[in-house]
XYZ file of C-alpha atoms in Angstrom:
535
model
C -31.247 -17.021 28.187
C -31.202 -20.045 30.716
C -29.528 -23.278 29.730
C -32.827 -25.060 30.311
C -34.886 -22.705 28.197
C -36.819 -24.437 25.563
C -36.320 -27.783 26.435
C -39.942 -28.594 27.022
C -41.545 -27.876 23.759
C -38.593 -28.861 21.696
C -38.978 -25.603 19.876
C -36.473 -22.750 19.952
C -38.245 -19.955 22.028
C -38.457 -16.665 20.776
C -36.384 -13.930 22.460
C -37.945 -10.537 23.939
C -36.570 -7.215 22.343
C -34.266 -6.834 25.444
C -32.577 -10.051 24.785
C -32.064 -9.184 20.943
C -30.746 -5.823 21.900
C -28.054 -7.383 24.157
C -27.348 -10.022 21.868
C -26.641 -7.514 19.014
C -25.107 -4.678 20.994
C -21.739 -5.768 20.364
C -21.885 -5.146 16.770
C -21.918 -1.297 17.935
C -18.249 -1.590 18.834
C -17.316 -4.004 15.596
C -18.603 -1.628 13.174
C -16.748 1.375 14.902
C -13.508 -0.467 14.700
C -14.354 -1.381 10.581
C -15.547 1.999 9.951
C -12.501 3.871 11.286
C -10.284 1.487 9.278
C -12.671 1.701 6.301
C -12.713 5.509 6.643
C -9.374 6.634 7.322
C -6.666 3.610 6.287
C -6.610 5.423 2.796
C -5.903 8.625 4.515
C -3.332 7.410 6.665
C -1.525 5.345 3.910
C -1.472 8.787 1.775
C -0.145 10.773 4.289
C 2.586 8.108 4.904
C 3.578 8.692 1.259
C 1.479 6.057 -0.527
C 0.270 7.100 -4.242
C -3.380 6.693 -5.391
C -2.578 4.046 -7.606
C -0.970 2.058 -4.722
C -3.902 2.339 -2.339
C -5.750 -0.995 -3.891
C -2.953 -3.318 -3.569
C -2.038 -1.966 0.232
C -5.619 -2.427 1.097
C -5.305 -6.249 0.219
C -4.085 -7.261 3.512
C -7.882 -6.893 4.895
C -9.816 -9.236 2.626
C -6.731 -11.554 2.457
C -6.912 -12.008 6.472
C -10.503 -12.229 6.393
C -10.424 -14.960 3.586
C -8.141 -17.075 5.787
C -9.565 -15.980 9.549
C -13.120 -16.487 8.991
C -13.808 -20.059 7.954
C -11.254 -21.052 10.556
C -12.909 -19.109 13.344
C -16.205 -20.543 12.239
C -15.082 -24.100 12.458
C -13.725 -23.701 15.619
C -16.396 -21.904 17.158
C -18.748 -24.710 15.770
C -16.772 -27.172 17.756
C -15.904 -25.154 21.139
C -18.075 -25.641 24.016
C -17.277 -24.521 27.649
C -17.842 -22.482 30.767
C -18.137 -19.366 28.519
C -20.094 -20.869 25.461
C -19.101 -21.707 21.943
C -19.023 -18.152 20.356
C -18.205 -15.702 23.049
C -14.637 -16.421 23.925
C -13.997 -15.230 20.358
C -15.802 -12.259 20.801
C -13.724 -10.906 23.689
C -10.223 -12.272 22.363
C -10.899 -10.529 19.050
C -12.353 -7.514 20.754
C -9.333 -7.091 22.919
C -6.574 -7.416 20.055
C -8.578 -5.178 17.707
C -8.538 -2.504 20.569
C -5.029 -2.677 20.682
C -4.514 -2.301 17.026
C -6.617 0.502 16.894
C -4.541 2.415 19.369
C -1.195 1.460 17.496
C -2.516 2.208 13.841
C -2.352 5.985 13.729
C 0.938 6.060 15.635
C 2.509 3.905 12.629
C 5.882 5.477 11.789
C 6.123 4.240 8.252
C 3.924 2.982 5.371
C 4.890 -0.507 5.744
C 4.311 -0.562 9.482
C 0.470 0.832 8.708
C -0.025 -1.952 6.141
C 1.190 -4.744 8.726
C -1.075 -2.750 11.404
C -3.880 -3.082 8.959
C -3.468 -6.863 8.395
C -3.562 -7.258 12.605
C -6.662 -4.891 12.844
C -8.502 -6.744 10.382
C -7.792 -10.174 11.545
C -8.726 -9.316 15.125
C -12.107 -7.729 14.010
C -12.845 -10.987 11.868
C -12.325 -12.946 14.825
C -14.997 -11.081 16.651
C -17.349 -10.348 13.872
C -17.540 -14.004 12.211
C -19.111 -15.710 15.270
C -21.459 -12.772 15.746
C -23.301 -13.764 12.640
C -23.700 -17.513 13.677
C -24.655 -16.230 17.497
C -27.874 -14.828 16.100
C -28.669 -18.247 13.879
C -27.998 -19.916 17.080
C -30.299 -18.097 19.481
C -33.260 -16.986 17.266
C -35.798 -19.277 15.567
C -36.758 -18.403 11.970
C -39.609 -16.067 12.606
C -37.166 -13.783 14.350
C -33.870 -14.034 12.087
C -34.872 -11.002 10.110
C -35.609 -9.282 13.170
C -32.157 -10.330 14.766
C -29.912 -9.440 11.906
C -31.881 -6.222 11.115
C -30.944 -5.141 14.770
C -27.321 -6.006 13.985
C -27.578 -3.805 10.921
C -29.119 -1.002 13.411
C -26.011 -1.060 15.534
C -23.538 -1.545 12.388
C -25.272 1.798 11.448
C -24.957 3.480 14.651
C -21.349 2.403 14.984
C -20.468 3.556 12.042
C -22.171 7.091 12.453
C -19.894 7.375 15.342
C -16.833 6.201 13.767
C -17.662 8.558 10.755
C -18.300 11.620 12.872
C -15.269 11.269 15.219
C -12.674 13.174 13.055
C -15.015 15.777 12.071
C -16.068 16.039 15.604
C -12.407 16.147 16.771
C -11.785 19.103 14.283
C -14.858 21.084 14.543
C -16.079 20.676 18.221
C -12.735 19.756 20.240
C -10.274 22.017 18.136
C -7.760 19.536 17.328
C -5.794 19.977 14.053
C -6.691 17.945 11.135
C -3.439 18.920 9.590
C 0.065 17.477 10.572
C 3.608 17.679 9.175
C 4.343 15.593 6.330
C 4.671 11.822 6.904
C 2.753 12.240 10.253
C -1.092 11.411 11.120
C -3.131 14.348 12.357
C -4.227 14.490 15.949
C -7.971 14.245 14.898
C -7.484 10.830 13.371
C -5.083 9.476 16.456
C -7.953 10.544 19.116
C -10.974 8.998 16.964
C -8.873 5.684 16.808
C -8.444 5.810 20.579
C -11.842 6.581 21.275
C -13.069 4.098 18.836
C -10.862 1.011 20.470
C -12.119 1.684 24.079
C -15.782 2.107 22.536
C -15.184 -1.320 20.703
C -14.019 -3.371 23.662
C -16.962 -1.909 26.013
C -19.502 -2.885 23.432
C -18.467 -6.270 22.970
C -17.999 -7.176 26.685
C -21.933 -5.656 27.068
C -22.710 -8.579 24.882
C -20.761 -11.022 26.350
C -21.545 -10.533 29.774
C -25.358 -10.004 29.521
C -25.998 -12.912 26.984
C -26.129 -16.917 27.181
C -25.752 -19.554 24.410
C -27.627 -22.985 24.205
C -25.544 -26.014 24.248
C -24.830 -28.106 21.041
C -27.293 -30.680 22.397
C -30.144 -28.138 22.958
C -29.317 -26.763 19.235
C -29.524 -30.451 17.643
C -33.151 -30.751 19.627
C -34.396 -27.295 18.215
C -32.899 -28.280 14.492
C -34.790 -31.836 14.587
C -38.151 -30.118 15.896
C -37.729 -27.367 13.182
C -37.274 -30.108 10.348
C -40.307 -31.900 11.859
C -42.387 -28.725 11.903
C -41.600 -27.651 8.609
C -41.790 -31.191 7.041
C -38.318 -31.212 5.573
C -35.506 -33.861 5.802
C -32.111 -32.907 7.726
C -29.574 -31.605 5.567
C -26.161 -33.052 5.984
C -23.542 -31.357 4.341
C -20.767 -34.123 5.374
C -22.603 -36.935 3.866
C -21.782 -35.220 0.097
C -17.958 -35.973 -0.226
C -16.164 -34.743 -3.249
C -13.679 -37.701 -4.591
C -10.091 -37.263 -4.506
C -10.093 -37.335 -8.045
C -12.351 -34.434 -8.310
C -10.509 -32.403 -6.224
C -7.572 -33.124 -8.109
C -8.918 -32.422 -11.563
C -10.489 -29.044 -10.268
C -7.210 -27.987 -8.495
C -4.917 -28.760 -11.637
C -7.434 -26.741 -13.820
C -7.393 -23.775 -11.505
C -3.636 -23.834 -11.195
C -3.230 -24.093 -14.874
C -5.571 -21.017 -15.507
C -3.424 -19.057 -12.650
C -0.021 -19.621 -14.358
C -1.634 -18.835 -17.837
C -2.988 -15.591 -16.385
C 0.392 -14.712 -14.952
C 2.069 -15.529 -18.067
C -0.143 -13.449 -19.832
C 0.513 -10.208 -17.302
C 4.264 -10.989 -17.682
C 4.117 -10.918 -21.690
C 1.714 -7.722 -21.733
C 4.422 -6.035 -19.088
C 7.156 -6.914 -21.172
C 9.622 -4.611 -23.353
C 8.933 -4.298 -26.155
C 5.431 -3.933 -25.696
C 3.328 -6.463 -27.581
C 1.131 -4.698 -30.321
C -2.519 -6.191 -28.796
C -1.613 -4.538 -25.360
C -1.773 -1.090 -27.090
C -1.847 1.863 -24.742
C -3.349 -0.092 -21.920
C -1.038 -0.080 -18.569
C -1.093 -3.743 -17.471
C -0.747 -3.453 -13.635
C 1.856 -5.611 -11.569
C -0.953 -6.122 -8.928
C -2.606 -8.591 -11.737
C 0.058 -10.942 -10.400
C -1.642 -11.082 -7.170
C -4.911 -12.169 -8.826
C -3.097 -14.891 -10.674
C -1.591 -16.105 -7.504
C -5.161 -16.267 -5.735
C -6.403 -18.428 -8.445
C -3.599 -20.731 -8.562
C -4.015 -20.875 -4.549
C -7.258 -22.123 -5.046
C -6.265 -24.885 -6.977
C -3.298 -25.824 -4.596
C -6.024 -26.060 -1.802
C -7.743 -28.659 -3.921
C -4.939 -30.490 -4.462
C -4.082 -30.748 -1.006
C -7.737 -32.042 -0.257
C -7.226 -34.735 -2.953
C -4.098 -35.833 -1.087
C -5.695 -35.969 2.156
C -8.658 -37.777 0.955
C -6.247 -40.315 -0.701
C -4.353 -41.004 2.130
C -7.304 -41.326 4.302
C -6.305 -38.216 6.437
C -9.581 -36.264 5.804
C -11.153 -36.499 9.317
C -9.653 -32.706 10.242
C -10.919 -29.343 9.961
C -9.288 -28.249 6.737
C -11.364 -31.049 4.910
C -14.203 -30.188 6.739
C -14.190 -26.554 5.563
C -13.055 -27.533 2.048
C -16.018 -30.383 1.776
C -18.171 -27.901 2.959
C -17.465 -25.261 0.540
C -18.295 -27.669 -2.396
C -21.598 -28.921 -0.483
C -23.026 -25.377 -0.065
C -26.962 -25.595 -0.206
C -28.445 -23.838 -3.199
C -29.753 -21.079 -1.448
C -26.274 -20.105 -0.407
C -24.607 -20.750 -3.609
C -27.353 -18.010 -5.206
C -26.652 -15.594 -2.460
C -22.847 -16.082 -2.859
C -23.326 -14.234 -6.474
C -25.414 -11.657 -4.790
C -22.621 -11.073 -2.008
C -19.865 -10.803 -4.696
C -21.318 -8.086 -6.822
C -22.394 -5.995 -3.415
C -18.922 -6.119 -1.861
C -17.092 -5.434 -4.832
C -18.894 -2.102 -4.935
C -18.452 -1.223 -1.362
C -14.887 -2.263 -1.316
C -14.426 0.434 -4.201
C -16.148 2.915 -2.381
C -13.802 2.413 0.783
C -10.431 2.319 -1.227
C -11.443 5.499 -3.415
C -14.022 7.490 -1.602
C -11.631 10.057 0.239
C -9.421 10.440 -2.655
C -12.238 10.736 -5.368
C -14.075 13.305 -3.258
C -11.138 15.310 -2.584
C -9.913 15.585 -6.322
C -13.295 15.801 -8.014
C -15.540 17.725 -5.453
C -12.845 19.600 -3.857
C -10.323 19.963 -6.300
C -7.308 19.036 -3.924
C -5.827 15.706 -4.507
C -2.817 16.573 -2.715
C -2.822 14.865 0.799
C -0.697 17.505 2.151
C -2.959 20.276 1.631
C -5.638 21.463 4.030
C -8.346 20.918 1.117
C -7.625 17.161 1.026
C -8.034 17.005 4.816
C -11.198 19.053 4.745
C -12.512 16.465 2.084
C -11.293 13.424 4.185
C -13.059 15.040 7.232
C -16.131 15.818 5.005
C -16.456 12.102 3.312
C -15.796 10.803 6.887
C -19.115 12.898 8.099
C -20.767 11.472 4.957
C -20.206 8.268 6.110
C -21.938 9.262 9.286
C -24.862 10.071 7.159
C -25.083 6.890 5.222
C -24.877 4.818 8.064
C -27.535 6.949 10.074
C -29.726 6.099 7.391
C -28.638 2.577 7.453
C -29.820 2.245 11.062
C -33.131 3.620 10.251
C -33.593 1.533 7.386
C -32.687 -1.651 9.272
C -35.332 -0.993 11.737
C -37.845 -0.486 8.712
C -36.907 -3.744 7.363
C -38.170 -5.408 10.245
C -41.662 -4.079 9.560
C -41.664 -4.684 5.711
C -40.075 -7.838 5.701
C -42.855 -9.253 7.318
C -45.301 -8.090 4.444
C -42.699 -8.553 1.354
C -40.674 -11.104 0.037
C -36.906 -10.758 1.179
C -35.341 -11.195 -2.031
C -37.232 -8.706 -3.839
C -36.661 -6.212 -1.131
C -33.118 -7.017 -0.985
C -32.931 -6.346 -4.837
C -35.105 -3.044 -4.582
C -32.470 -1.709 -1.990
C -29.618 -2.641 -4.267
C -31.048 -0.651 -7.085
C -31.699 2.276 -4.921
C -28.024 2.027 -3.881
C -26.799 1.777 -7.616
C -28.696 5.045 -8.336
C -27.003 6.596 -5.474
C -23.494 5.711 -6.276
C -24.303 6.928 -9.972
C -25.399 10.399 -8.708
C -22.152 11.135 -7.296
C -20.612 11.521 -10.413
C -23.585 13.911 -11.229
C -23.399 15.982 -8.162
C -20.620 18.345 -8.197
C -21.215 20.468 -5.282
C -19.893 18.550 -1.873
C -22.563 19.745 0.201
C -25.023 17.869 -1.637
C -23.394 14.472 -1.327
C -25.741 13.616 1.600
C -28.203 12.756 -1.295
C -26.571 10.031 -2.698
C -25.264 8.761 0.782
C -28.774 8.192 1.477
C -29.684 5.877 -1.330
C -26.175 3.937 -0.413
C -26.986 3.744 2.970
C -30.424 1.894 2.230
C -28.340 -0.430 0.423
C -25.912 -1.120 2.964
C -28.478 -1.943 5.754
C -29.932 -4.689 3.292
C -26.371 -5.923 2.574
C -25.494 -6.696 6.171
C -28.970 -7.966 7.337
C -31.049 -9.771 4.487
C -28.846 -11.985 2.928
C -27.895 -13.599 6.405
C -31.437 -13.728 7.538
C -32.184 -15.594 4.244
C -29.212 -17.796 4.647
C -29.517 -19.173 8.261
C -32.594 -20.890 7.460
C -30.797 -22.951 4.691
C -27.997 -24.188 6.565
C -27.720 -26.771 9.300
C -27.709 -25.633 12.854
C -24.726 -27.604 13.727
C -22.734 -26.121 11.286
C -23.818 -22.637 11.634
C -20.419 -21.116 12.363
C -18.460 -22.635 9.512
C -21.154 -21.938 6.702
C -21.390 -18.397 7.987
C -17.472 -18.033 7.763
C -17.829 -19.743 4.340
C -20.299 -17.447 3.445
C -17.879 -14.473 4.293
C -15.474 -15.720 1.744
C -18.025 -14.253 -0.669
C -17.399 -10.995 0.695
C -13.605 -11.350 0.924
C -13.003 -12.617 -2.566
C -14.542 -9.467 -4.491
C -12.482 -7.454 -2.020
C -9.225 -9.172 -3.277
C -10.219 -9.029 -6.757
C -10.924 -5.080 -6.279
C -7.518 -4.723 -4.653
C -5.872 -6.366 -7.560
C -8.108 -5.062 -10.197
C -9.510 -1.648 -9.535
C -6.265 0.019 -10.047
C -5.682 -1.432 -13.415
C -9.525 -0.492 -14.298
C -9.401 3.140 -13.232
C -6.038 3.621 -14.917
C -6.895 1.900 -18.248
C -10.260 3.151 -18.640
C -10.777 6.436 -16.665
C -7.383 7.856 -16.620
C -6.578 7.251 -12.900
C -9.326 9.384 -11.884
C -10.472 7.779 -8.610
C -14.000 9.228 -8.560
C -15.215 6.665 -11.577
C -14.652 3.921 -8.863
C -18.165 5.162 -7.993
C -19.329 4.517 -11.543
C -18.215 0.629 -11.179
C -19.784 0.532 -7.665
C -23.067 1.488 -9.482
C -22.648 -0.887 -12.185
C -21.661 -3.653 -9.624
C -24.670 -2.857 -7.497
C -27.151 -3.343 -10.341
C -25.620 -6.639 -11.237
C -26.284 -7.625 -7.550
C -29.837 -6.700 -7.724
C -30.304 -8.892 -10.737
C -28.815 -11.736 -9.114
C -30.852 -11.464 -6.103
C -33.931 -12.091 -8.005
C -32.980 -15.542 -8.923
C -32.345 -16.268 -5.029
C -34.608 -18.863 -3.737
C -35.657 -18.069 -0.014
C -35.938 -21.799 1.130
C -37.593 -21.234 4.508
C -40.102 -18.578 3.070
C -41.031 -21.017 0.309
C -41.235 -23.980 2.631
C -43.704 -21.888 4.931
C -45.611 -20.693 1.903
C -45.927 -24.280 0.748
C -47.296 -25.666 4.006
C -49.434 -22.693 4.545
C -51.334 -23.801 1.278
C -51.416 -27.341 1.896
C -52.982 -26.326 5.378
C -55.703 -24.058 3.644
C -56.232 -27.403 1.084
C -56.905 -29.686 3.686
């Protein structure tokens, strides 16, 4: 893409298949990093001494990092322009840091070093990933965005296949040991992280050096032409200001709810145990959830103070203001994202211990049976993600003939059935069947919501809104990290496989919520087409 491209017509020009391929290729590396993390971190934690009921809270570093990093990076990349563009510098910096973290993580000497490296790794991956979402919205016209996000989804699937297969390949093809002395990470996992880190950096560099970006002025021109063609008024989120009083009232309410919840947890955990608690084991991790609720209130109080004092022309206020000024479609999709990612995070945390205990009858991480289960689960991840890669290509064709919201709801329903099937199938060799269903849903989650969203937000705020949208990926993960251990202990006697039942219910709720989403761009195009026919 040249800097002068598209200036003549005023409309954003279409990109050819090779350009879309190059633009999306970096996601291959990003997903290798994420899937090595998702598929092996619980294994590393347990190898270093973590108990199953501690896994969720140890994982809290990952979503907490995303909650902080993604809106900041979105804001910064929206307002960055230099020799290397606006998004690509963040791709490169994040990839370099993530590669270093992948090299260090499997050599962690203690559990808390591993937990700290998870924080660093996830921050680095988020620095790289968030601008990639905005990158597609920047470069593609409306009619190609489903194709662009589907291509990202394809590379996400391929990258996850590679990452999921690496430990199994190291064991069965390369002859490395998947068993290590107590407290040490197996060689298979170490080499999988080394190879994955190198692949991540190479893939991101490919996108950085084979693509170009439109300047902010060009994007503004394209957006104006788009609004004129669609017959809609420009959206100016900044013109909708939440008052200082509104921020103050909202902040106080959220803080009081957080404090009340913390007091409730403290009383329920006290001695002697209150009669109304009964036999329920109230987890200390629920204090973290109380803190998150109160923190949202504190953010609003800070915004209130800044607005009152007139110091509201800054990045913090822009993010907070845009959070409360989200377009209708984005608010609807937020509900869908919440339930979708709660389900996926449940699987990532409890997939390995669940399969090891339920299907292999080997809950002890020091046994070969557990390590074989972990390798098999990792390989099943490759099946799931291979299906996702193929499904993503299919969405390019299907989405042209079917409403995107209904297609997404259908895919989530298929995924819910897949999670439920994991509790019905006892033979581990047959677990590929539910993984096919979950793979279809996963391809949909990482493509269709972004394609729907990109047409409903202003181009000049694409980065910040993608960052805010990712809050609704992060928040359910934080809630899962603090609540899942409590749910499993209280209702399922601590059996990790029942996290898959929770995932099935969560996917079903996401599917229902999708049916209430308004795809703004599609609705406008259909309305204009009808008007043209009537004329």
